[in-house]
Coordinates of C-alpha atoms in Angstrom, one line a residue:
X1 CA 84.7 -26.8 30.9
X2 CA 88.0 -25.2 31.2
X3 CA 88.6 -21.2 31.0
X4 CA 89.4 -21.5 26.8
X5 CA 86.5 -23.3 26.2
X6 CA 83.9 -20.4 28.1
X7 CA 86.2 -18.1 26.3
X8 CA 85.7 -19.0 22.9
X9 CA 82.5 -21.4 22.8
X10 CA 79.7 -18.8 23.8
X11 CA 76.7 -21.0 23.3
X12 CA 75.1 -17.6 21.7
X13 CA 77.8 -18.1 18.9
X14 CA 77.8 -21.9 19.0
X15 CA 74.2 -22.3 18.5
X16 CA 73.9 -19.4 15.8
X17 CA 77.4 -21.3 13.4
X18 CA 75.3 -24.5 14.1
X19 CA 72.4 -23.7 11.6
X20 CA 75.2 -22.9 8.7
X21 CA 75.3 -25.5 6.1
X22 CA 79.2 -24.8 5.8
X23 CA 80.1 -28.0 4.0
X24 CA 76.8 -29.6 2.6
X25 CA 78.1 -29.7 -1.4
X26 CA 81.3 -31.7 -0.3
X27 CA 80.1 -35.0 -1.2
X28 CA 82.4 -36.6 -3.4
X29 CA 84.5 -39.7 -3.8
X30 CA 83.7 -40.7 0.1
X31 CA 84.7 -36.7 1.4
X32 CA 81.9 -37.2 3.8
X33 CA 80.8 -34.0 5.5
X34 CA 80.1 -34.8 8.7
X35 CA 77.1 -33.4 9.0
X36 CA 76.0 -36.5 10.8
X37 CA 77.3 -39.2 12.7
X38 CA 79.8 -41.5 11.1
X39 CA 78.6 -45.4 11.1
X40 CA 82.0 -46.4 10.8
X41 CA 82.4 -48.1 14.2
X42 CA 84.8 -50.8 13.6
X43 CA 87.4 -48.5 12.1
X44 CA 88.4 -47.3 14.7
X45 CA 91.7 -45.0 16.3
X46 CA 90.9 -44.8 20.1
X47 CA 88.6 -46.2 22.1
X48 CA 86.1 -43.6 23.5
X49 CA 83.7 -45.1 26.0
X50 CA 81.3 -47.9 26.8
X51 CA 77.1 -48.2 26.7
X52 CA 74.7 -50.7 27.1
X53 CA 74.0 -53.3 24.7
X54 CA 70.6 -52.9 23.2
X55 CA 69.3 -55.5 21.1
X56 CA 70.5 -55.5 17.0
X57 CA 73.9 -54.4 18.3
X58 CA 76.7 -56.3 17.1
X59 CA 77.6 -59.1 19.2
X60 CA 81.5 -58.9 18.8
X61 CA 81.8 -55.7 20.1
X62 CA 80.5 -56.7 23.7
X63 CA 83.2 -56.2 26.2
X64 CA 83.8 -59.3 28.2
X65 CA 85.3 -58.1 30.6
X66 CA 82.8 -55.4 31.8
X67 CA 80.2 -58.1 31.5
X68 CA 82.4 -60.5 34.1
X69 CA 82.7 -57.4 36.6
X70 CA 79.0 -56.4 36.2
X71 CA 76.9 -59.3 34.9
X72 CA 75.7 -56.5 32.5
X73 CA 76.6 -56.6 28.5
X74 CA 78.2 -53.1 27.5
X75 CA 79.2 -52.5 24.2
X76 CA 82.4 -50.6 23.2
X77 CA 82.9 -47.4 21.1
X78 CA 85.4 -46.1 19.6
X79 CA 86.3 -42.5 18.0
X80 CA 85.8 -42.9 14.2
X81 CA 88.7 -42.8 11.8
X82 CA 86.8 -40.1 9.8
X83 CA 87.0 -38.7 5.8
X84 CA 86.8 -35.4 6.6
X85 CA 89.6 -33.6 7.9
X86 CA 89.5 -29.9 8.4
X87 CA 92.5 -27.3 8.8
X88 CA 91.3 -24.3 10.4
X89 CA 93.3 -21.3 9.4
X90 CA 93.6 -18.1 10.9
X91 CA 95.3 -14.7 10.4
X92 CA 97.5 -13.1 13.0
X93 CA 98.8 -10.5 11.2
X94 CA 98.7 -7.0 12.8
X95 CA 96.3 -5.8 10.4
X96 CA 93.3 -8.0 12.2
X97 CA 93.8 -6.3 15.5
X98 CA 92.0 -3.3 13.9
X99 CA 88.6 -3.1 16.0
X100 CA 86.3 0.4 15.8
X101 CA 84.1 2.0 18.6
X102 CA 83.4 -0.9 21.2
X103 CA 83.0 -3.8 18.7
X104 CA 86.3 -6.6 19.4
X105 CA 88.8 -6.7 17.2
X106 CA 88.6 -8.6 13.7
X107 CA 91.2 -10.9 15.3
X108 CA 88.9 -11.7 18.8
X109 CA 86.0 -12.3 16.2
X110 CA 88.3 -15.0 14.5
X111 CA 89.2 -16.8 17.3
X112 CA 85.1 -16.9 17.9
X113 CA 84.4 -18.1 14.8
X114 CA 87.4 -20.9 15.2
X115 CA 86.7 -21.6 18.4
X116 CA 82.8 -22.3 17.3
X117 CA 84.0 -24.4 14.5
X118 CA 86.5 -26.8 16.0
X119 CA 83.5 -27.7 18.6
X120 CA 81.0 -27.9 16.3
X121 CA 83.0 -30.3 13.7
X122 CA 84.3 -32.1 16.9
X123 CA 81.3 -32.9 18.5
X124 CA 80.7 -34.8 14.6
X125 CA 83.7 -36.8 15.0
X126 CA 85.6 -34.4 12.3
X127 CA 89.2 -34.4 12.4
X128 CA 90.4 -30.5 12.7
X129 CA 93.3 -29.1 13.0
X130 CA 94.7 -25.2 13.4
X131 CA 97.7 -23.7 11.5
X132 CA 97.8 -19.9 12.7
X133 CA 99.8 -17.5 10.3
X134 CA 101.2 -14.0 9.6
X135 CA 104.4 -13.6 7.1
X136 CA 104.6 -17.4 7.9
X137 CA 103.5 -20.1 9.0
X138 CA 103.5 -19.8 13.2
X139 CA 101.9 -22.7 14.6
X140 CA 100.3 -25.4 12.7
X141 CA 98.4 -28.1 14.8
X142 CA 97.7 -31.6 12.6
X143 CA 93.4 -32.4 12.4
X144 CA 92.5 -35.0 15.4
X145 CA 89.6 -36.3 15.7
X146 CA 89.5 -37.2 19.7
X147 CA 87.3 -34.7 21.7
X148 CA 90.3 -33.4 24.3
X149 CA 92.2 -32.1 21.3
X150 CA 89.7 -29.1 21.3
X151 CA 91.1 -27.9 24.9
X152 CA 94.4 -27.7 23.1
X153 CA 93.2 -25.7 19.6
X154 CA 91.5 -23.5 22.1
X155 CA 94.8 -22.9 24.2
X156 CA 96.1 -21.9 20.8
X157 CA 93.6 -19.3 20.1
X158 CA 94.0 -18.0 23.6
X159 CA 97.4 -17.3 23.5
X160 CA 97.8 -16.7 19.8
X161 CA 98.4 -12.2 19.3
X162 CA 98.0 -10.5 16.2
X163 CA 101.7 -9.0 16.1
X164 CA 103.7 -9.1 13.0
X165 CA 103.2 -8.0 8.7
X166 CA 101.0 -9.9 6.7
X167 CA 101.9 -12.6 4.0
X168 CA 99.3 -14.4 3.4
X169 CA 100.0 -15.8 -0.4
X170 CA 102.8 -17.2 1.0
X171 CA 102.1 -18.4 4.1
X172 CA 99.1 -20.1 2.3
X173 CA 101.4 -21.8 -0.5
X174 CA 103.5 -23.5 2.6
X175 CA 100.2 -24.6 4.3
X176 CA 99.0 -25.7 1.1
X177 CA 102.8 -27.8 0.7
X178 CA 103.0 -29.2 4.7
X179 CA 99.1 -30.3 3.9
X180 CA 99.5 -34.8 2.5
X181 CA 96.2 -36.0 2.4
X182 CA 93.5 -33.9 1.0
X183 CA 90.3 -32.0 3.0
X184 CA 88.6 -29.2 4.4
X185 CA 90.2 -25.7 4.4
X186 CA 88.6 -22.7 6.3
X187 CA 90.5 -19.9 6.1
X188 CA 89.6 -16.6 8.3
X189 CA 91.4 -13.7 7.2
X190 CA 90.2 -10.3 6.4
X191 CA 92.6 -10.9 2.7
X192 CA 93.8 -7.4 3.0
X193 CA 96.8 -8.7 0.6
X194 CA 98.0 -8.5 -2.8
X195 CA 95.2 -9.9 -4.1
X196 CA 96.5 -12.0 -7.3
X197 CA 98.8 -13.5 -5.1
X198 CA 96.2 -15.1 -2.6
X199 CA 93.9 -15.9 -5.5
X200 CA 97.2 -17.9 -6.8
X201 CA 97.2 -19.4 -3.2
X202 CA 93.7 -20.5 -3.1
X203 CA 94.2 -22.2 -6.3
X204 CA 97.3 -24.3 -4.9
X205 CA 95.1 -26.0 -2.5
X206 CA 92.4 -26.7 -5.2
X207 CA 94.8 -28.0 -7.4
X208 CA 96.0 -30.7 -3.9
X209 CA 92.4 -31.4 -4.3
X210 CA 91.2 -29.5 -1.1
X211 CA 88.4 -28.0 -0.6
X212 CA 88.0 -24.1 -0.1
X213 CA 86.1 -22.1 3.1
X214 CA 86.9 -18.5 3.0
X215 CA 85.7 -16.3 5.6
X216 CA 86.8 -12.4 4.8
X217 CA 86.1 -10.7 8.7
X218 CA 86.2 -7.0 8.3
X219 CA 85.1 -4.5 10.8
X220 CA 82.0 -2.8 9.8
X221 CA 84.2 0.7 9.7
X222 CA 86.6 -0.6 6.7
X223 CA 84.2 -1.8 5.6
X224 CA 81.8 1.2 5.6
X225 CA 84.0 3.9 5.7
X226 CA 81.1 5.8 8.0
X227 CA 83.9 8.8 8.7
X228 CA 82.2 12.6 8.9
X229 CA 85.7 14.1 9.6
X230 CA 89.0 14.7 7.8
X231 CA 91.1 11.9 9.3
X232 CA 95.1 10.6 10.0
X233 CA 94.8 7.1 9.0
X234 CA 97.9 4.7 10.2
X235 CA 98.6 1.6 8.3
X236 CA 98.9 -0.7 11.6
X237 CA 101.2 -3.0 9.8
X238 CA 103.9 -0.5 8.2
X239 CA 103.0 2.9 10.1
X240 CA 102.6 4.8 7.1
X241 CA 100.4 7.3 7.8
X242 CA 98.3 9.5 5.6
X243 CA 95.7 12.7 6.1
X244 CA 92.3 12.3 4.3
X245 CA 89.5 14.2 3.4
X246 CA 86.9 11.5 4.4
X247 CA 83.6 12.6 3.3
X248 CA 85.4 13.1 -0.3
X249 CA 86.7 9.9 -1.0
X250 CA 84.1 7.9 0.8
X251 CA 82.3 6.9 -2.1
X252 CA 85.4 6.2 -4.1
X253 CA 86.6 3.9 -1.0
X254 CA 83.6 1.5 -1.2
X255 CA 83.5 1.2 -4.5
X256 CA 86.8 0.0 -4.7
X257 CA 86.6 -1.9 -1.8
X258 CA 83.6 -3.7 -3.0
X259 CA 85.2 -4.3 -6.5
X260 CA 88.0 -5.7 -4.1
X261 CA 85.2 -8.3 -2.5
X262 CA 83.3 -9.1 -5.7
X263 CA 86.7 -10.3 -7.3
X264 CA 87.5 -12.5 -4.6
X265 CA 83.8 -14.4 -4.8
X266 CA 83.9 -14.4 -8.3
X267 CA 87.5 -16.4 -7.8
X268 CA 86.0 -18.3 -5.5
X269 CA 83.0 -20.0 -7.3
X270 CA 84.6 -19.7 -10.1
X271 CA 86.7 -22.4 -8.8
X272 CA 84.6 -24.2 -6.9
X273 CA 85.3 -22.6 -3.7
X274 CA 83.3 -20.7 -1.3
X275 CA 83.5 -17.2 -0.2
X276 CA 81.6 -15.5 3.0
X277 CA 82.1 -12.1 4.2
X278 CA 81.5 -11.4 7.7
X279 CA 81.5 -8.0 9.6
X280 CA 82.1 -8.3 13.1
X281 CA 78.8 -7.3 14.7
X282 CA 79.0 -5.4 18.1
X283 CA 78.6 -7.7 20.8
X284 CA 79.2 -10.6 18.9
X285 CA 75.8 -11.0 17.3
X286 CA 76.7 -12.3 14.0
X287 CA 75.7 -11.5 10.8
X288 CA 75.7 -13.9 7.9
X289 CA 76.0 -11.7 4.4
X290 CA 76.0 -12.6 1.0
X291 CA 77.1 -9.0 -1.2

């Protein structure tokens, strides 16, 4: 396994994302979910590798030359031209290198997350792909299905910083345009964006007739606002800075900040869409939360 791949696929992580039922409601017109193994063989894009024939196996795929070198019948598999394709999208904008205490930054907790996801939908024969953004779109990586295209999306997410402003509602619409054939959208982001604007842009890929992951990653201080102390706070993205009293607008700050969250799930399942927030948990121990 190379160096990206121990990086970003702790089996801790891996094994706790592989109990989600991310995709089970997206049954519809064929949009299989692959939450188990195509039996498409036949349909193929790439050969993948050979086993041995076990009786009820289709005769026609026996390869004939194997048996002539072996005097053994092996029968050929291929990678599965599959329904579901999946575009992985993730937030580089400056604003998801915030991180508090010890805990990794939002943007580290991402690349987790996508790194976990691409292997997971992989090892299902999913087509995924990764388009990374910030005011635009940076790098956007097709969905393959073949199994060494995960050492390249995790290369991505290796070298990928969190450097310049956010603009997500329109780095989204461009996604939403460069995107042909329908599928699987899982956006990671902590949406801290004009907020009418992204709805706008989640709605664009409905109407394409995608359907709509979104994981909002805060850090458990936004998101919290656990401050005993008057404060200088510095907007990481403009470097506006501003002096608070903290302990007297705490309670104004989460309720507004979980007005902020309850709109976007309401927008969500309104439309057919699903909406997760995750804090980052120190030490990477994840925490799934519904609010």
């Amino acid at each position: 396994m190379s160096e990206n791949a121990r990086k970003y696929l702790d089996p801790k992580v891996v094994s706790r994302l592989s109990n989600l039922e991310l995709i089970a409601r997206l049954v519809v017109e064929g949009f299989i979910v692959g939450l188990h193994k195509s039996p498409y063989h036949g349909f193929s894009v790439e050969f993948s590798e050979h086993r041995q024939y076990s009786p009820g196996d289709e005769t026609r795929y026996i390869d004939w030359k194997v048996y002539g070198r072996t005097n053994r019948y092996f029968i050929k598999q291929f990678e599965e031209e599959t329904n579901l394709r999946a575009y992985i999208i993730l937030d580089a904008s400056r604003s998801m290198a915030y991180s508090s205490g010890d805990n990794i930054t939002k943007f580290e907790y991402a690349c987790y997350l996508a790194g976990a996801l691409s292997y997971l939908m992989m090892m299902q024969r999913d087509a995924v792909g990764l388009v990374i953004y910030d005011e635009g779109i940076r790098k956007f990586l097709p969905p393959r299905s073949v199994r060494s295209y995960l050492d390249v999306i995790l290369h991505e997410l290796e070298n990928a910083k969190p450097e310049n402003k956010t603009n997500t509602a329109k780095s989204l619409h461009l996604i939403a345009e460069r995107i042909k054939r329908r599928g699987l959208i899982i956006l990671l982001s902590d949406l801290l964006d004009d907020q009418d604007e992204v709805i706008s842009a989640f709605k664009h890929f409905k109407h394409k007739k995608n359907e709509i992951i979104v994981f909002q990653i805060l850090d458990p201080l936004e998101r919290n606002f656990n401050f005993n102390v008057d404060a200088l706070f510095k907007d990481m993205e403009t470097s506006e800075k501003m002096m608070t009293q903290s302990l007297y607008i705490q309670r104004d700050y989460r309720r507004a900040l979980n007005e902020f969250i309850k709109r976007y799930r309401f927008e969500c399942l309104n439309n057919g869409m699903i909406m997760r927030l995750w804090i980052q948990a120190h030490r990477l121990m994840l925490r799934f939360l519904d609010i």
